[in-house]
Structures are given as structure tokens and as C-alpha cells.
Amino acid sequence: MELYEQIRREYEHGGGTILAVARKLGVHRRDVRKALASAMPAERKIPERQRSKLGAAIPLFEGILESDRRAPRKQRHTAHRIWTRLRREMPEVEVAESTVRRYVRERKAVMGLLGQETFIAQSYMWGVEGQVDWYEGWAELEGEPRKVYVFCLRSMASGAFHRAYPHANQQAFLEAHELAFAYFGGVFHVLRYDNLKNAVKKILRGHQREETARFIAFRSHWVFESEFCTPGEGHLKGGVEGEGGQFRRNHLVPVPKVRDLEELNLLLAAGSKEDESRIIEGRAQSVGTAMIMEREHLLPLATEGFDLASLHFPVANGSGCAKALTNFYSVPLPVGTAVVVKVYSAYVEIWHQAKCVARHERCYGRHQKVLELEHYLDVLTKKPGALAGSTALEQCRAQGRWPASYDQFWDVLRQRQGKQEGTRAMIDVLLLAREHGPSPVRQAVEEALKLGCSDVGAIRYLLNISGQEPPPPTAPVHLGALNRYDRSQPSLGGVRPPAAELGSDGGDPMSTAVKPMQEAAIRQYAKQLYLPTLGGQFAHLAEQAVKEKQSHLSYLEALLEGELEERSRKAMARRIQEARFPTVKTLADWLPMCGPHSGGAAAKSE
């Protein structure tokens, strides 16, 4: 600029010619002409330099920025994240972060991906304020992209807590609070929210809010204060807004691929643990150190947790289900039974008479039925034909809890016993899971198929001996000792001996081995013939008959007599119940109420 001024002055008051000015000032005649043409020097053209070091990484940058066009707006790469990936994926390219930032900014400006937001820095005291918000993210659960809702509680003096849920409902909202309090080791004095429906029912004038009843009870239980932002003014809780963006960009980019929400939350917990070593700009200590220093300034934790469930009071309908919100859940109770349904964020519990009778995974659909096959087994014993096409069985297959061995065993039972009786026998096998558990029953069914057995008694026998130790090895027997097993040859003209006594098997070891299988089969046959007393007493009466040396006919007579007496007793009890007497009294209860003559007559007759 000074040179141009000197040239113009020399030309005006000095040599007067371009050549004289050029010789006197030692410049080119072209520069003199430019100075005379304009008092302002023209801008210099800067030649475009080749990016020698950055050239190898440009394809990676372009691929990342192009993929960000299809990615969610809040899960795109930042320049720092791109530089971090460059160092990990292409360590041979040594480029400064500032170079990457300039290039990314230029390309984002051309591609229309730039966005700006300004936050004003604030100062906070230890343990005074925390900020709460939900933010959305995407994850691949079992290969399928799904949107998740991440709860974030940010301490304005230290770190943050993150947890993902399938839906941002009130149960998840309150549960995440308790987990966050446990993570920080205390409760903040003030928590700041926006006007989310989990806490605010209606926005009133100014800062006044009509809050939900459960949020008020939760706040009273944990003894903290709440403040709410002005609608549309997200910068009033800029700390948690920035934390959600920072955490999502660094730990949810690229989109995580996990098995389920539990694995995703483990990934979020690992990310929070990793962030404890981070030093926030403008602070002297790391996030983890600040959390330790802040812990002594927090309010103490409550001695017990808050009841997070929302309560519903339905009645079991004709489909054996209880309705909670918009869905139906199966219950093992008669129709018309009043129950209490406790709805949590991940599961649903059904209570009756202070006992939890059913527990289901919570369904977030609408007008869906969540059925458990075990709840319908008692009804299916009376309606076996409904098992094959039942929705409960279909859901059991879809969840992978109906193995192929069950279908094989069921087919064998139907071939041997018929369609109806075979299905009823299969239901009896499923009922054994109540006593022994599903896994042992499955193993017993597979073992029975290997042995060629197809009877419920065999399954029961295998379950009973599964936990027993194997018998000791049998001592070797000399061949000459086997003569005691010889039997006399049948004669054509002989007279048949009298009825044999029970227990005259001669101590045959083969009968001892087969005896448990025979008893199991007899119990099953008695159940199918509707002879429950016979099935329960035959073993005891058999031992008694052996001791008393009774004949087979006497043993059979005792069995039938016991069955008849039990049926008569049950019939009388049923008639008394149907009569609905206010009080049941016997003859012995009436004798003291009779007069003295009646008593004397009774005594005399005796």
C-alpha cells in the first residue's frame, strides 16, 4: 500500500514519466501502471496446492460424508470423529487434526451438511443441579434397525448417566432415575427438565406446571426439587442437550450392532466408564475425579426404592387373559377372577391374593395377546383337541421354547393311543414341567425317544431317577448258580394248581428292575380310566397282600372296594356342597340337644 502511494506521488510531482519513476524506485513499469490505475493493490492469486498427505485419505472422507447423508441427523460424523477413524483405519497417513477439520468443513459446506448452535457457558456448584432429557438413537437389534430412546441425566459439575429403552414411558423414566442415582452415589438437590409428558400434565402460566401424580410421589420419595424450562427454549438445559449429542456421536457412531437392549445398555455403560477419563475443556480434573469429589455433596440415597409399577385391576376374561393398558396377558386363573396387574418398563406381573401368579415380557403393541402355554394346560386336559391350533402353542414355537423332540414324541403318542388320548398324554408330559422344570422334561423326552419309549410313565420314571446315583456293579455269578431259575416243564394232563399268592416271583432280579416301569404304567392307565384311588393305593395294597399272603382275587377285591368307597365319599361331599347348608352337623352333634328321655332311650338301646 505504501509503495503504491509513493509511485503515485513520484509520478505526479517527480519524474513525470513511467520509465523515470520505475528507474528511480527500482520497480517494473507494469507495477507503475497498476499503481496509476488504482490506489488499492489487486488481490494476489494464491495457487491451489496439491494435498500430498491428505490425498490418500480423501476417498475415506468422501465415503464417510456420503454415508452421513443417509444417517440420522444427530448421528453423523464430526471432524474429530473422522480424524479418530483415520488414525485407527489408516495409521500410515499422518495428518494433523486441523487439516482434517478444514477439509471436512469445506466439503460439508458444499454438501449442505453444516449446522451451527451457540451455547453460553455456565458455572455450577458440586451436587446442586442435574439436567434430564431423552434423546433418540438407532441400533441394529438382531440385524434389524430399531429406534431406541436413551435416558440421560447429566451432572452439571461432573459426568452423565445413559440408559436405552424401547419406549420413553413413565415406568422407564422413573426406573432410569433410580439407576442414575445409584450410579452417582446420591441425589441432586435440583433436577431440570423440559416439559415432557412423563412429569408434566399441563403447562400453566409462567413457570407453573400441573405435574403427574406419580412424578410428585417419586420426587417426594427421593426428596429433590424440580424445575422446568420454557417451552421451545432448549438452551435452558444446554448441558444435557450437549451431552446427548456428544455421547451419541462418540459411542453410537457407527450404528451399533447388538443382540438385544441388555447388550446395548452394557455398551452404553462402557461408554460412560470411558468418558470418566475425559477432561472437559476449561476444567482441571477429569470427569471421574469430579464425580468422586461431587459425591459427598449429594443428598443421601433413600433406604428403599420407589414402587415403579403402574397398577391396573382387570378381571380374567373368557380367553384366560387379563387386560393391561391395550394388551391382554394370560393368567392361570378361572374366568371372572379379579387380579392386580403391575406394569413395569420391561415386564408385567399379575398378582392374586398377594401372590404373583404370572409374569410376562411387556408388549408395546396395541390389542395384542401375550400367552403362556403352561397357563392353559389344566383346561387343555379337558379339551385336548384345542392344543394343536392354539395361539399359545404358536407363540411358544416362535419363542423357541417348543423343541422338535416334543413334536416327535407327540406324533408317537398319537400313533399309539389315538389323536385325542395321545394329545392328552402329551399334555400330561408338559404338566410334569411344573414339578421338575422345563429343561429336565425336555431331556427326559429326548432320552425316551432314544430308548424307544412312548409313555408318560416312562417320562416320569426317567425324571425320578435323573438325580439318583447309578446302582453299584453286580457281583459275578457262577454259571452253576443259575440252576435256581429253572422252571418245570408244562404237562399236558396235569391239573392247574390253586391260585398263586402275590409276591411268589422267587426273588427274580428282572422283576425288581421292571417294577418301577410297571408301577408308572399302572398309574397312567388308572388315570386314563378315571380310577384315581386305584392308581394311588395299588402299590400299598399290593405290599399288604404280600405280607398277608392274599390271592389275586382278594387283592383285586380290595382295590375295587377302595375305589367304590372313595367315589361314594366324594359323591356325598358333592351333594352336601350343592345343598349349600349354612352349617354341616352330624348325628353326634344333635344328641346333646335332645331331651333326657331321648338320651336315656339311646343309652338303653345301646
XYZ file of C-alpha atoms in Angstrom:
606
model
C 0.000 0.000 0.000
C 2.825 2.488 0.875
C 4.647 1.639 -2.356
C 1.580 2.480 -4.445
C 1.279 5.838 -2.653
C 4.943 6.624 -3.303
C 4.660 5.693 -7.000
C 1.629 7.921 -7.484
C 3.296 10.864 -5.682
C 6.560 10.497 -7.648
C 4.684 10.330 -10.910
C 2.662 13.427 -10.018
C 5.401 15.620 -8.557
C 8.683 13.961 -9.627
C 9.934 12.393 -12.883
C 6.623 12.616 -14.637
C 7.156 9.531 -16.796
C 6.598 5.846 -16.112
C 10.166 4.979 -17.111
C 11.665 7.627 -14.814
C 9.560 6.502 -11.838
C 10.448 2.853 -12.487
C 14.180 3.623 -12.609
C 14.099 5.843 -9.530
C 12.081 3.432 -7.313
C 13.514 0.233 -8.753
C 10.213 -1.352 -9.802
C 8.877 -2.671 -13.047
C 6.977 -0.423 -15.427
C 3.999 -2.813 -15.128
C 3.777 -2.120 -11.385
C 3.866 1.640 -12.064
C 0.960 1.310 -14.466
C -1.053 -0.726 -11.875
C -0.401 1.920 -9.204
C -1.502 4.700 -11.510
C -4.630 2.760 -12.478
C -5.808 2.120 -8.896
C -4.744 3.260 -5.458
C -5.715 -0.169 -3.998
C -3.447 -3.075 -4.883
C -5.224 -6.013 -6.563
C -5.617 -9.236 -4.568
C -2.899 -11.746 -5.181
C -3.865 -15.054 -6.717
C -2.903 -17.909 -4.447
C -2.168 -21.052 -6.430
C -4.015 -24.167 -5.327
C -1.604 -26.598 -3.727
C -1.742 -30.323 -4.106
C -2.798 -32.196 -0.924
C 0.113 -34.593 -0.861
C -0.537 -36.113 2.585
C -4.318 -35.785 2.625
C -4.808 -37.233 -0.861
C -4.654 -40.865 0.277
C -7.392 -40.274 2.883
C -9.796 -38.305 0.666
C -11.689 -41.455 -0.539
C -12.286 -42.414 3.099
C -13.547 -38.907 3.922
C -15.856 -38.835 0.921
C -17.310 -42.222 1.810
C -17.975 -41.169 5.396
C -19.580 -37.858 4.397
C -21.697 -39.560 1.744
C -22.963 -42.129 4.270
C -23.837 -39.246 6.616
C -26.388 -38.077 4.076
C -28.476 -41.197 4.877
C -27.654 -41.355 8.589
C -29.901 -39.762 11.269
C -29.179 -36.068 11.620
C -27.882 -36.411 15.172
C -25.714 -39.445 14.455
C -23.418 -38.026 11.784
C -19.622 -37.858 11.920
C -17.891 -34.823 13.312
C -14.461 -33.736 12.044
C -12.870 -35.035 15.245
C -14.621 -38.378 14.851
C -13.418 -38.641 11.237
C -9.854 -37.856 12.325
C -10.113 -40.554 15.031
C -11.270 -43.119 12.473
C -8.461 -42.049 10.133
C -5.831 -42.745 12.775
C -7.372 -46.164 13.505
C -8.141 -47.318 9.952
C -5.213 -45.683 8.063
C -2.346 -45.270 10.539
C 0.135 -44.768 7.709
C -1.480 -41.393 6.818
C -0.098 -38.791 9.226
C -2.344 -35.720 9.003
C -2.984 -33.089 11.667
C -6.493 -32.770 13.072
C -6.669 -29.115 11.976
C -6.079 -30.177 8.359
C -8.915 -32.691 8.605
C -11.186 -30.080 10.180
C -10.584 -27.609 7.331
C -11.223 -30.206 4.667
C -14.354 -31.570 6.342
C -15.734 -28.085 6.835
C -15.185 -27.227 3.174
C -16.829 -30.428 1.992
C -19.772 -30.135 4.416
C -20.386 -26.594 3.202
C -20.518 -27.847 -0.387
C -22.732 -30.832 0.545
C -25.076 -28.786 2.740
C -24.324 -30.677 5.955
C -23.252 -27.739 8.116
C -25.217 -26.737 11.198
C -24.384 -24.308 13.982
C -25.598 -23.794 17.523
C -24.198 -21.483 20.226
C -24.228 -22.285 23.948
C -23.363 -19.919 26.800
C -21.014 -21.403 29.388
C -22.380 -21.675 32.957
C -20.774 -22.365 36.330
C -22.303 -24.807 38.835
C -21.608 -25.879 42.410
C -20.974 -29.508 43.376
C -24.103 -31.646 43.598
C -26.563 -28.790 43.141
C -28.075 -29.289 39.683
C -28.616 -32.133 37.276
C -30.380 -31.982 33.914
C -32.597 -34.734 32.498
C -33.706 -35.430 28.936
C -34.497 -38.183 26.435
C -32.726 -38.428 23.101
C -33.270 -40.791 20.207
C -30.796 -43.167 18.662
C -30.678 -46.088 16.263
C -29.252 -49.557 16.778
C -29.364 -52.860 14.926
C -31.053 -55.397 17.214
C -30.611 -58.901 15.799
C -29.871 -57.396 12.387
C -32.965 -55.166 12.279
C -32.635 -51.345 12.588
C -34.684 -50.088 15.527
C -35.126 -46.723 17.144
C -34.298 -46.606 20.864
C -34.897 -43.883 23.421
C -31.931 -43.065 25.634
C -32.422 -41.512 29.067
C -29.672 -39.077 30.079
C -29.071 -37.486 33.478
C -26.193 -35.011 33.276
C -24.491 -33.672 36.375
C -23.615 -30.071 35.652
C -20.408 -30.421 37.667
C -19.196 -33.897 36.639
C -20.365 -36.789 34.421
C -23.547 -38.281 32.964
C -25.632 -41.456 33.017
C -27.170 -43.045 29.882
C -29.644 -45.926 29.510
C -31.656 -47.107 26.495
C -35.320 -48.208 26.462
C -37.692 -49.312 23.698
C -40.188 -46.604 24.696
C -39.909 -43.401 26.714
C -42.796 -44.210 29.071
C -43.209 -43.175 32.678
C -42.085 -46.522 34.137
C -38.804 -46.329 32.198
C -38.471 -42.654 33.161
C -38.727 -43.347 36.907
C -36.614 -46.522 36.752
C -33.795 -44.692 34.953
C -33.820 -42.020 37.679
C -33.176 -44.640 40.364
C -30.399 -46.263 38.338
C -28.815 -42.846 37.768
C -28.949 -42.017 41.493
C -27.181 -45.313 42.230
C -24.592 -44.543 39.523
C -23.734 -41.128 41.016
C -23.994 -42.359 44.612
C -26.571 -39.766 45.695
C -29.419 -37.461 44.702
C -29.055 -33.971 43.232
C -30.680 -31.054 45.011
C -32.376 -29.787 41.823
C -33.228 -31.578 38.586
C -34.095 -29.530 35.497
C -36.467 -30.897 32.831
C -38.192 -29.790 29.708
C -41.980 -30.230 29.632
C -42.036 -33.967 28.958
C -45.322 -35.829 29.472
C -43.772 -38.249 31.963
C -43.664 -35.425 34.528
C -45.893 -32.587 33.283
C -49.617 -32.973 32.747
C -50.343 -29.350 31.792
C -48.306 -26.165 31.266
C -49.701 -23.228 33.232
C -48.728 -19.569 33.244
C -45.048 -18.729 33.684
C -43.036 -21.471 35.352
C -46.057 -23.129 36.937
C -46.820 -26.709 35.909
C -49.513 -29.253 36.697
C -47.403 -32.349 37.356
C -48.440 -36.001 37.217
C -49.342 -37.692 40.495
C -46.690 -40.431 40.230
C -43.917 -37.935 39.485
C -44.924 -35.898 42.542
C -44.846 -39.052 44.683
C -41.476 -40.050 43.189
C -39.985 -36.605 43.846
C -41.286 -36.681 47.429
C -39.787 -40.154 47.961
C -36.293 -39.112 46.802
C -36.523 -35.577 48.295
C -35.340 -33.425 45.378
C -36.691 -30.297 43.687
C -37.704 -29.996 40.044
C -37.545 -27.081 37.598
C -38.982 -26.923 34.095
C -37.753 -24.988 31.056
C -39.727 -22.531 28.989
C -41.359 -24.355 26.047
C -39.163 -24.212 22.949
C -36.100 -22.926 24.854
C -33.845 -25.970 24.830
C -30.776 -23.904 25.662
C -32.065 -23.598 29.252
C -30.826 -27.161 29.725
C -27.952 -26.964 27.284
C -25.746 -29.208 29.409
C -27.804 -32.361 28.861
C -28.501 -31.373 25.236
C -24.789 -31.163 24.517
C -24.065 -34.332 26.493
C -26.593 -36.316 24.481
C -25.079 -35.161 21.207
C -21.507 -35.763 22.355
C -22.255 -39.243 23.660
C -24.246 -40.245 20.593
C -21.535 -39.084 18.181
C -18.738 -40.852 20.035
C -20.411 -44.086 21.175
C -23.326 -44.647 18.786
C -21.404 -43.910 15.581
C -21.253 -46.076 13.578
C -24.673 -47.553 14.396
C -24.047 -50.343 16.961
C -24.988 -53.936 16.121
C -26.124 -55.789 19.251
C -28.224 -58.780 20.206
C -30.765 -57.030 22.452
C -31.298 -53.981 24.642
C -29.380 -55.531 27.522
C -26.235 -55.746 25.389
C -26.835 -52.191 24.142
C -27.037 -50.906 27.723
C -23.774 -52.684 28.527
C -22.256 -50.811 25.588
C -23.632 -47.511 26.941
C -22.270 -48.288 30.420
C -18.844 -48.967 28.911
C -19.040 -45.659 27.069
C -19.886 -43.816 30.299
C -16.953 -45.533 32.004
C -14.679 -44.487 29.147
C -15.872 -40.876 29.412
C -14.814 -40.763 33.073
C -11.232 -40.341 31.874
C -12.203 -37.419 29.629
C -11.271 -33.862 30.676
C -13.917 -31.333 29.670
C -12.485 -28.201 28.093
C -11.928 -25.457 30.666
C -11.740 -27.825 33.645
C -8.703 -29.028 35.537
C -9.821 -32.539 36.568
C -11.254 -35.492 34.673
C -14.937 -36.437 34.734
C -14.297 -39.431 37.024
C -12.349 -37.322 39.519
C -15.118 -34.722 39.529
C -17.713 -37.430 40.247
C -15.745 -38.582 43.290
C -15.431 -35.002 44.566
C -19.134 -34.343 43.967
C -20.400 -37.480 45.732
C -20.049 -36.042 49.225
C -22.188 -33.031 48.258
C -25.157 -35.086 47.024
C -28.240 -35.911 49.066
C -28.208 -39.435 50.576
C -29.979 -42.275 48.803
C -33.350 -43.476 50.114
C -33.367 -46.608 52.259
C -35.747 -48.368 49.841
C -36.738 -47.867 46.227
C -39.942 -46.389 44.895
C -42.702 -48.697 43.624
C -42.247 -48.073 39.907
C -45.194 -50.114 38.635
C -48.466 -48.682 37.405
C -51.425 -50.625 38.823
C -54.446 -51.961 36.941
C -57.372 -54.028 38.269
C -58.851 -56.172 35.468
C -60.835 -59.427 35.586
C -59.807 -62.662 33.850
C -61.905 -62.926 30.681
C -63.185 -65.929 28.778
C -59.854 -66.331 26.970
C -57.958 -66.694 30.247
C -56.390 -63.241 29.903
C -56.202 -60.052 31.968
C -56.137 -56.709 30.173
C -53.449 -54.135 30.986
C -53.407 -50.868 29.049
C -54.247 -52.016 25.490
C -52.939 -55.618 25.579
C -54.004 -58.944 27.070
C -51.823 -61.254 29.187
C -52.643 -64.872 30.084
C -53.332 -65.885 33.689
C -53.664 -69.401 35.216
C -56.908 -68.466 36.987
C -60.628 -69.183 36.451
C -62.776 -66.831 34.395
C -64.052 -63.847 36.366
C -61.203 -63.776 38.887
C -60.194 -60.248 39.878
C -56.435 -59.678 39.672
C -53.920 -56.867 40.119
C -51.633 -56.137 37.162
C -48.341 -54.338 37.837
C -46.870 -52.841 34.670
C -43.125 -52.129 34.668
C -40.928 -50.822 31.860
C -39.798 -54.260 30.649
C -42.254 -56.781 32.114
C -45.764 -57.244 33.514
C -46.645 -59.039 36.749
C -50.108 -60.398 37.592
C -50.955 -60.825 41.286
C -53.803 -62.633 43.013
C -54.273 -62.903 46.781
C -50.846 -61.394 47.493
C -49.106 -63.918 45.200
C -47.517 -63.378 41.791
C -49.271 -65.899 39.534
C -47.869 -64.804 36.142
C -45.039 -62.744 34.699
C -44.784 -61.692 31.044
C -42.480 -59.592 28.919
C -44.205 -56.269 28.303
C -45.727 -55.830 24.862
C -45.642 -52.336 23.341
C -48.060 -53.131 20.535
C -51.793 -52.492 20.633
C -54.540 -55.076 21.119
C -52.041 -57.942 21.246
C -52.285 -61.180 23.235
C -49.267 -62.423 25.175
C -49.959 -66.053 26.076
C -48.105 -68.668 28.111
C -48.872 -72.288 27.159
C -48.380 -73.520 30.726
C -51.335 -71.376 31.877
C -53.746 -73.377 29.655
C -52.613 -76.938 30.420
C -55.303 -77.566 33.050
C -58.014 -76.511 30.592
C -56.415 -78.454 27.752
C -56.652 -81.706 29.743
C -60.422 -81.384 29.258
C -60.143 -80.008 25.704
C -57.110 -81.764 24.202
C -58.240 -81.090 20.638
C -57.587 -77.345 21.101
C -53.844 -77.777 21.687
C -52.681 -78.213 18.077
C -54.128 -74.930 16.813
C -53.807 -72.839 19.970
C -52.251 -69.379 19.818
C -50.311 -70.147 22.997
C -48.575 -73.063 21.251
C -47.825 -70.889 18.220
C -46.197 -68.221 20.410
C -44.278 -70.930 22.284
C -42.871 -72.207 18.981
C -41.997 -68.668 17.835
C -40.050 -68.050 21.048
C -38.004 -71.239 20.585
C -39.385 -72.943 23.717
C -41.010 -75.879 21.883
C -38.211 -78.225 20.760
C -38.501 -80.605 17.819
C -38.314 -83.570 20.210
C -41.740 -82.606 21.583
C -43.294 -82.898 18.129
C -41.641 -86.287 17.579
C -42.850 -87.610 20.927
C -46.329 -86.192 20.294
C -46.529 -87.954 16.912
C -45.566 -91.285 18.505
C -48.200 -90.856 21.219
C -50.916 -90.124 18.649
C -49.929 -93.160 16.573
C -50.085 -95.496 19.584
C -53.003 -94.059 21.593
C -55.026 -92.167 19.032
C -55.318 -88.477 18.330
C -57.259 -87.437 21.438
C -55.668 -89.730 24.015
C -52.209 -89.150 22.552
C -52.659 -85.384 22.825
C -53.916 -85.768 26.398
C -50.808 -87.822 27.212
C -48.624 -85.091 25.696
C -50.358 -82.542 27.935
C -49.537 -84.758 30.931
C -45.889 -84.668 29.873
C -45.992 -80.857 29.747
C -47.576 -80.775 33.216
C -44.503 -82.534 34.593
C -42.571 -79.292 33.998
C -44.389 -77.729 36.962
C -42.708 -80.195 39.285
C -39.378 -80.846 37.572
C -38.828 -77.787 35.346
C -38.792 -77.443 31.531
C -35.164 -78.421 30.946
C -35.294 -81.825 32.765
C -38.567 -82.695 30.987
C -37.003 -81.887 27.635
C -34.009 -84.088 28.427
C -36.294 -86.897 29.577
C -38.318 -86.726 26.346
C -35.146 -86.882 24.247
C -33.873 -89.826 26.315
C -37.202 -91.646 25.929
C -37.055 -91.194 22.155
C -33.552 -92.717 22.120
C -34.750 -95.702 24.165
C -37.852 -96.167 22.025
C -40.258 -95.399 24.892
C -43.517 -93.598 24.225
C -45.367 -93.477 27.517
C -45.949 -90.802 30.152
C -44.983 -93.259 32.868
C -41.597 -93.731 31.241
C -41.023 -89.962 31.225
C -41.979 -89.769 34.891
C -39.662 -92.646 35.718
C -36.739 -91.037 33.862
C -37.349 -87.778 35.732
C -37.407 -89.567 39.101
C -34.146 -91.401 38.532
C -32.338 -88.486 36.868
C -30.927 -87.213 40.161
C -30.134 -90.637 41.650
C -26.752 -92.287 41.678
C -26.308 -95.375 39.471
C -26.555 -98.722 41.307
C -23.314 -100.442 42.268
C -21.993 -103.048 39.829
C -23.381 -106.574 40.304
C -21.010 -109.248 41.550
C -20.225 -112.019 39.017
C -22.394 -115.149 39.326
C -21.105 -118.659 38.619
C -22.954 -120.497 35.925
C -23.874 -123.323 38.266
C -25.855 -120.955 40.492
C -28.285 -120.228 37.649
C -29.993 -123.588 38.182
C -32.304 -121.973 40.727
C -34.043 -120.161 37.862
C -35.109 -123.438 36.212
C -38.880 -123.967 35.794
C -40.720 -127.210 35.493
C -41.882 -128.197 32.013
C -45.625 -127.854 31.363
C -47.603 -131.108 31.405
C -50.498 -131.904 29.119
C -52.644 -133.751 31.581
C -51.719 -132.024 34.778
C -54.182 -130.233 36.996
C -53.731 -126.471 37.394
C -52.534 -125.581 40.911
C -54.640 -123.342 43.153
C -54.471 -119.541 42.858
C -50.908 -118.393 43.357
C -50.053 -115.996 46.115
C -48.857 -112.481 45.414
C -45.119 -111.951 45.634
C -44.190 -115.519 44.621
C -41.709 -114.416 41.986
C -38.873 -116.258 43.647
C -36.769 -113.160 44.072
C -36.263 -112.714 40.327
C -33.912 -109.696 39.857
C -35.504 -108.934 36.478
C -38.856 -108.237 38.178
C -37.122 -105.806 40.543
C -35.735 -103.826 37.614
C -39.047 -103.743 35.736
C -41.175 -102.945 38.801
C -40.824 -99.082 38.670
C -41.754 -99.041 34.991
C -44.802 -101.255 35.684
C -45.961 -99.035 38.549
C -45.651 -95.914 36.395
C -47.632 -97.575 33.610
C -50.382 -98.725 36.048
C -50.747 -95.178 37.403
C -51.073 -93.817 33.875
C -53.670 -96.438 32.888
C -55.659 -95.781 36.062
C -55.655 -92.066 35.312
C -56.881 -92.628 31.751
C -59.642 -94.928 33.071
C -60.611 -92.317 35.700
C -59.665 -94.579 38.634
C -57.564 -92.196 40.750
C -57.989 -94.133 44.024
C -56.868 -97.379 42.412
C -53.830 -95.641 40.930
C -52.858 -94.227 44.310
C -53.450 -97.324 46.500
C -52.454 -100.299 44.359
C -48.821 -100.326 45.481
C -49.692 -100.103 49.191
C -52.394 -102.769 48.919
C -50.000 -104.999 46.963
C -47.420 -104.859 49.771
C -50.153 -105.629 52.311
C -51.402 -108.546 50.210
C -47.878 -109.980 50.023
C -47.460 -109.768 53.788
C -50.864 -111.404 54.430
C -50.375 -113.921 51.565
C -53.630 -112.982 49.862
C -54.703 -114.322 46.495
C -55.039 -112.267 43.336
C -58.811 -112.217 43.678
C -58.618 -110.853 47.235
C -56.187 -108.176 46.109
C -58.466 -107.172 43.222
C -61.479 -107.100 45.563
C -59.643 -104.726 47.954
C -58.703 -102.412 45.076
C -62.269 -102.168 43.751
C -63.708 -101.765 47.245
C -61.369 -98.818 47.948
C -62.281 -97.167 44.637
C -66.032 -97.567 45.343
C -65.738 -96.172 48.897
C -63.776 -93.127 47.667
C -66.352 -92.427 44.957
C -69.193 -92.692 47.467
C -67.428 -90.296 49.811
C -66.845 -87.765 47.043
C -70.443 -88.063 45.835
C -71.767 -87.376 49.324
C -69.419 -84.388 49.730
C -70.561 -83.043 46.368
C -74.263 -83.342 47.296
C -73.653 -81.573 50.616
C -71.825 -78.788 48.816
C -74.593 -78.400 46.231
C -77.205 -78.257 49.024
C -75.404 -75.182 50.423
C -76.208 -75.884 54.070
C -75.198 -72.944 56.324
C -73.679 -75.442 58.812
C -72.868 -79.131 58.453
C -73.845 -81.200 61.512
C -73.692 -84.928 62.181
C -75.876 -87.108 64.399
C -73.338 -86.808 67.194
C -73.830 -83.016 67.145
C -77.617 -83.408 67.624
C -77.617 -85.945 70.532
C -76.668 -83.401 73.267
C -79.574 -81.208 72.127
C -82.183 -83.987 72.663
C -84.129 -84.329 75.913
C -83.251 -86.641 78.838
C -85.751 -89.305 77.717
C -84.182 -89.426 74.331
C -80.758 -89.713 75.854
C -81.913 -92.476 78.190
C -83.560 -94.313 75.375
C -80.404 -94.044 73.354
C -78.329 -95.312 76.220
C -80.761 -98.134 76.842
C -80.762 -99.165 73.248
C -77.046 -99.296 73.311
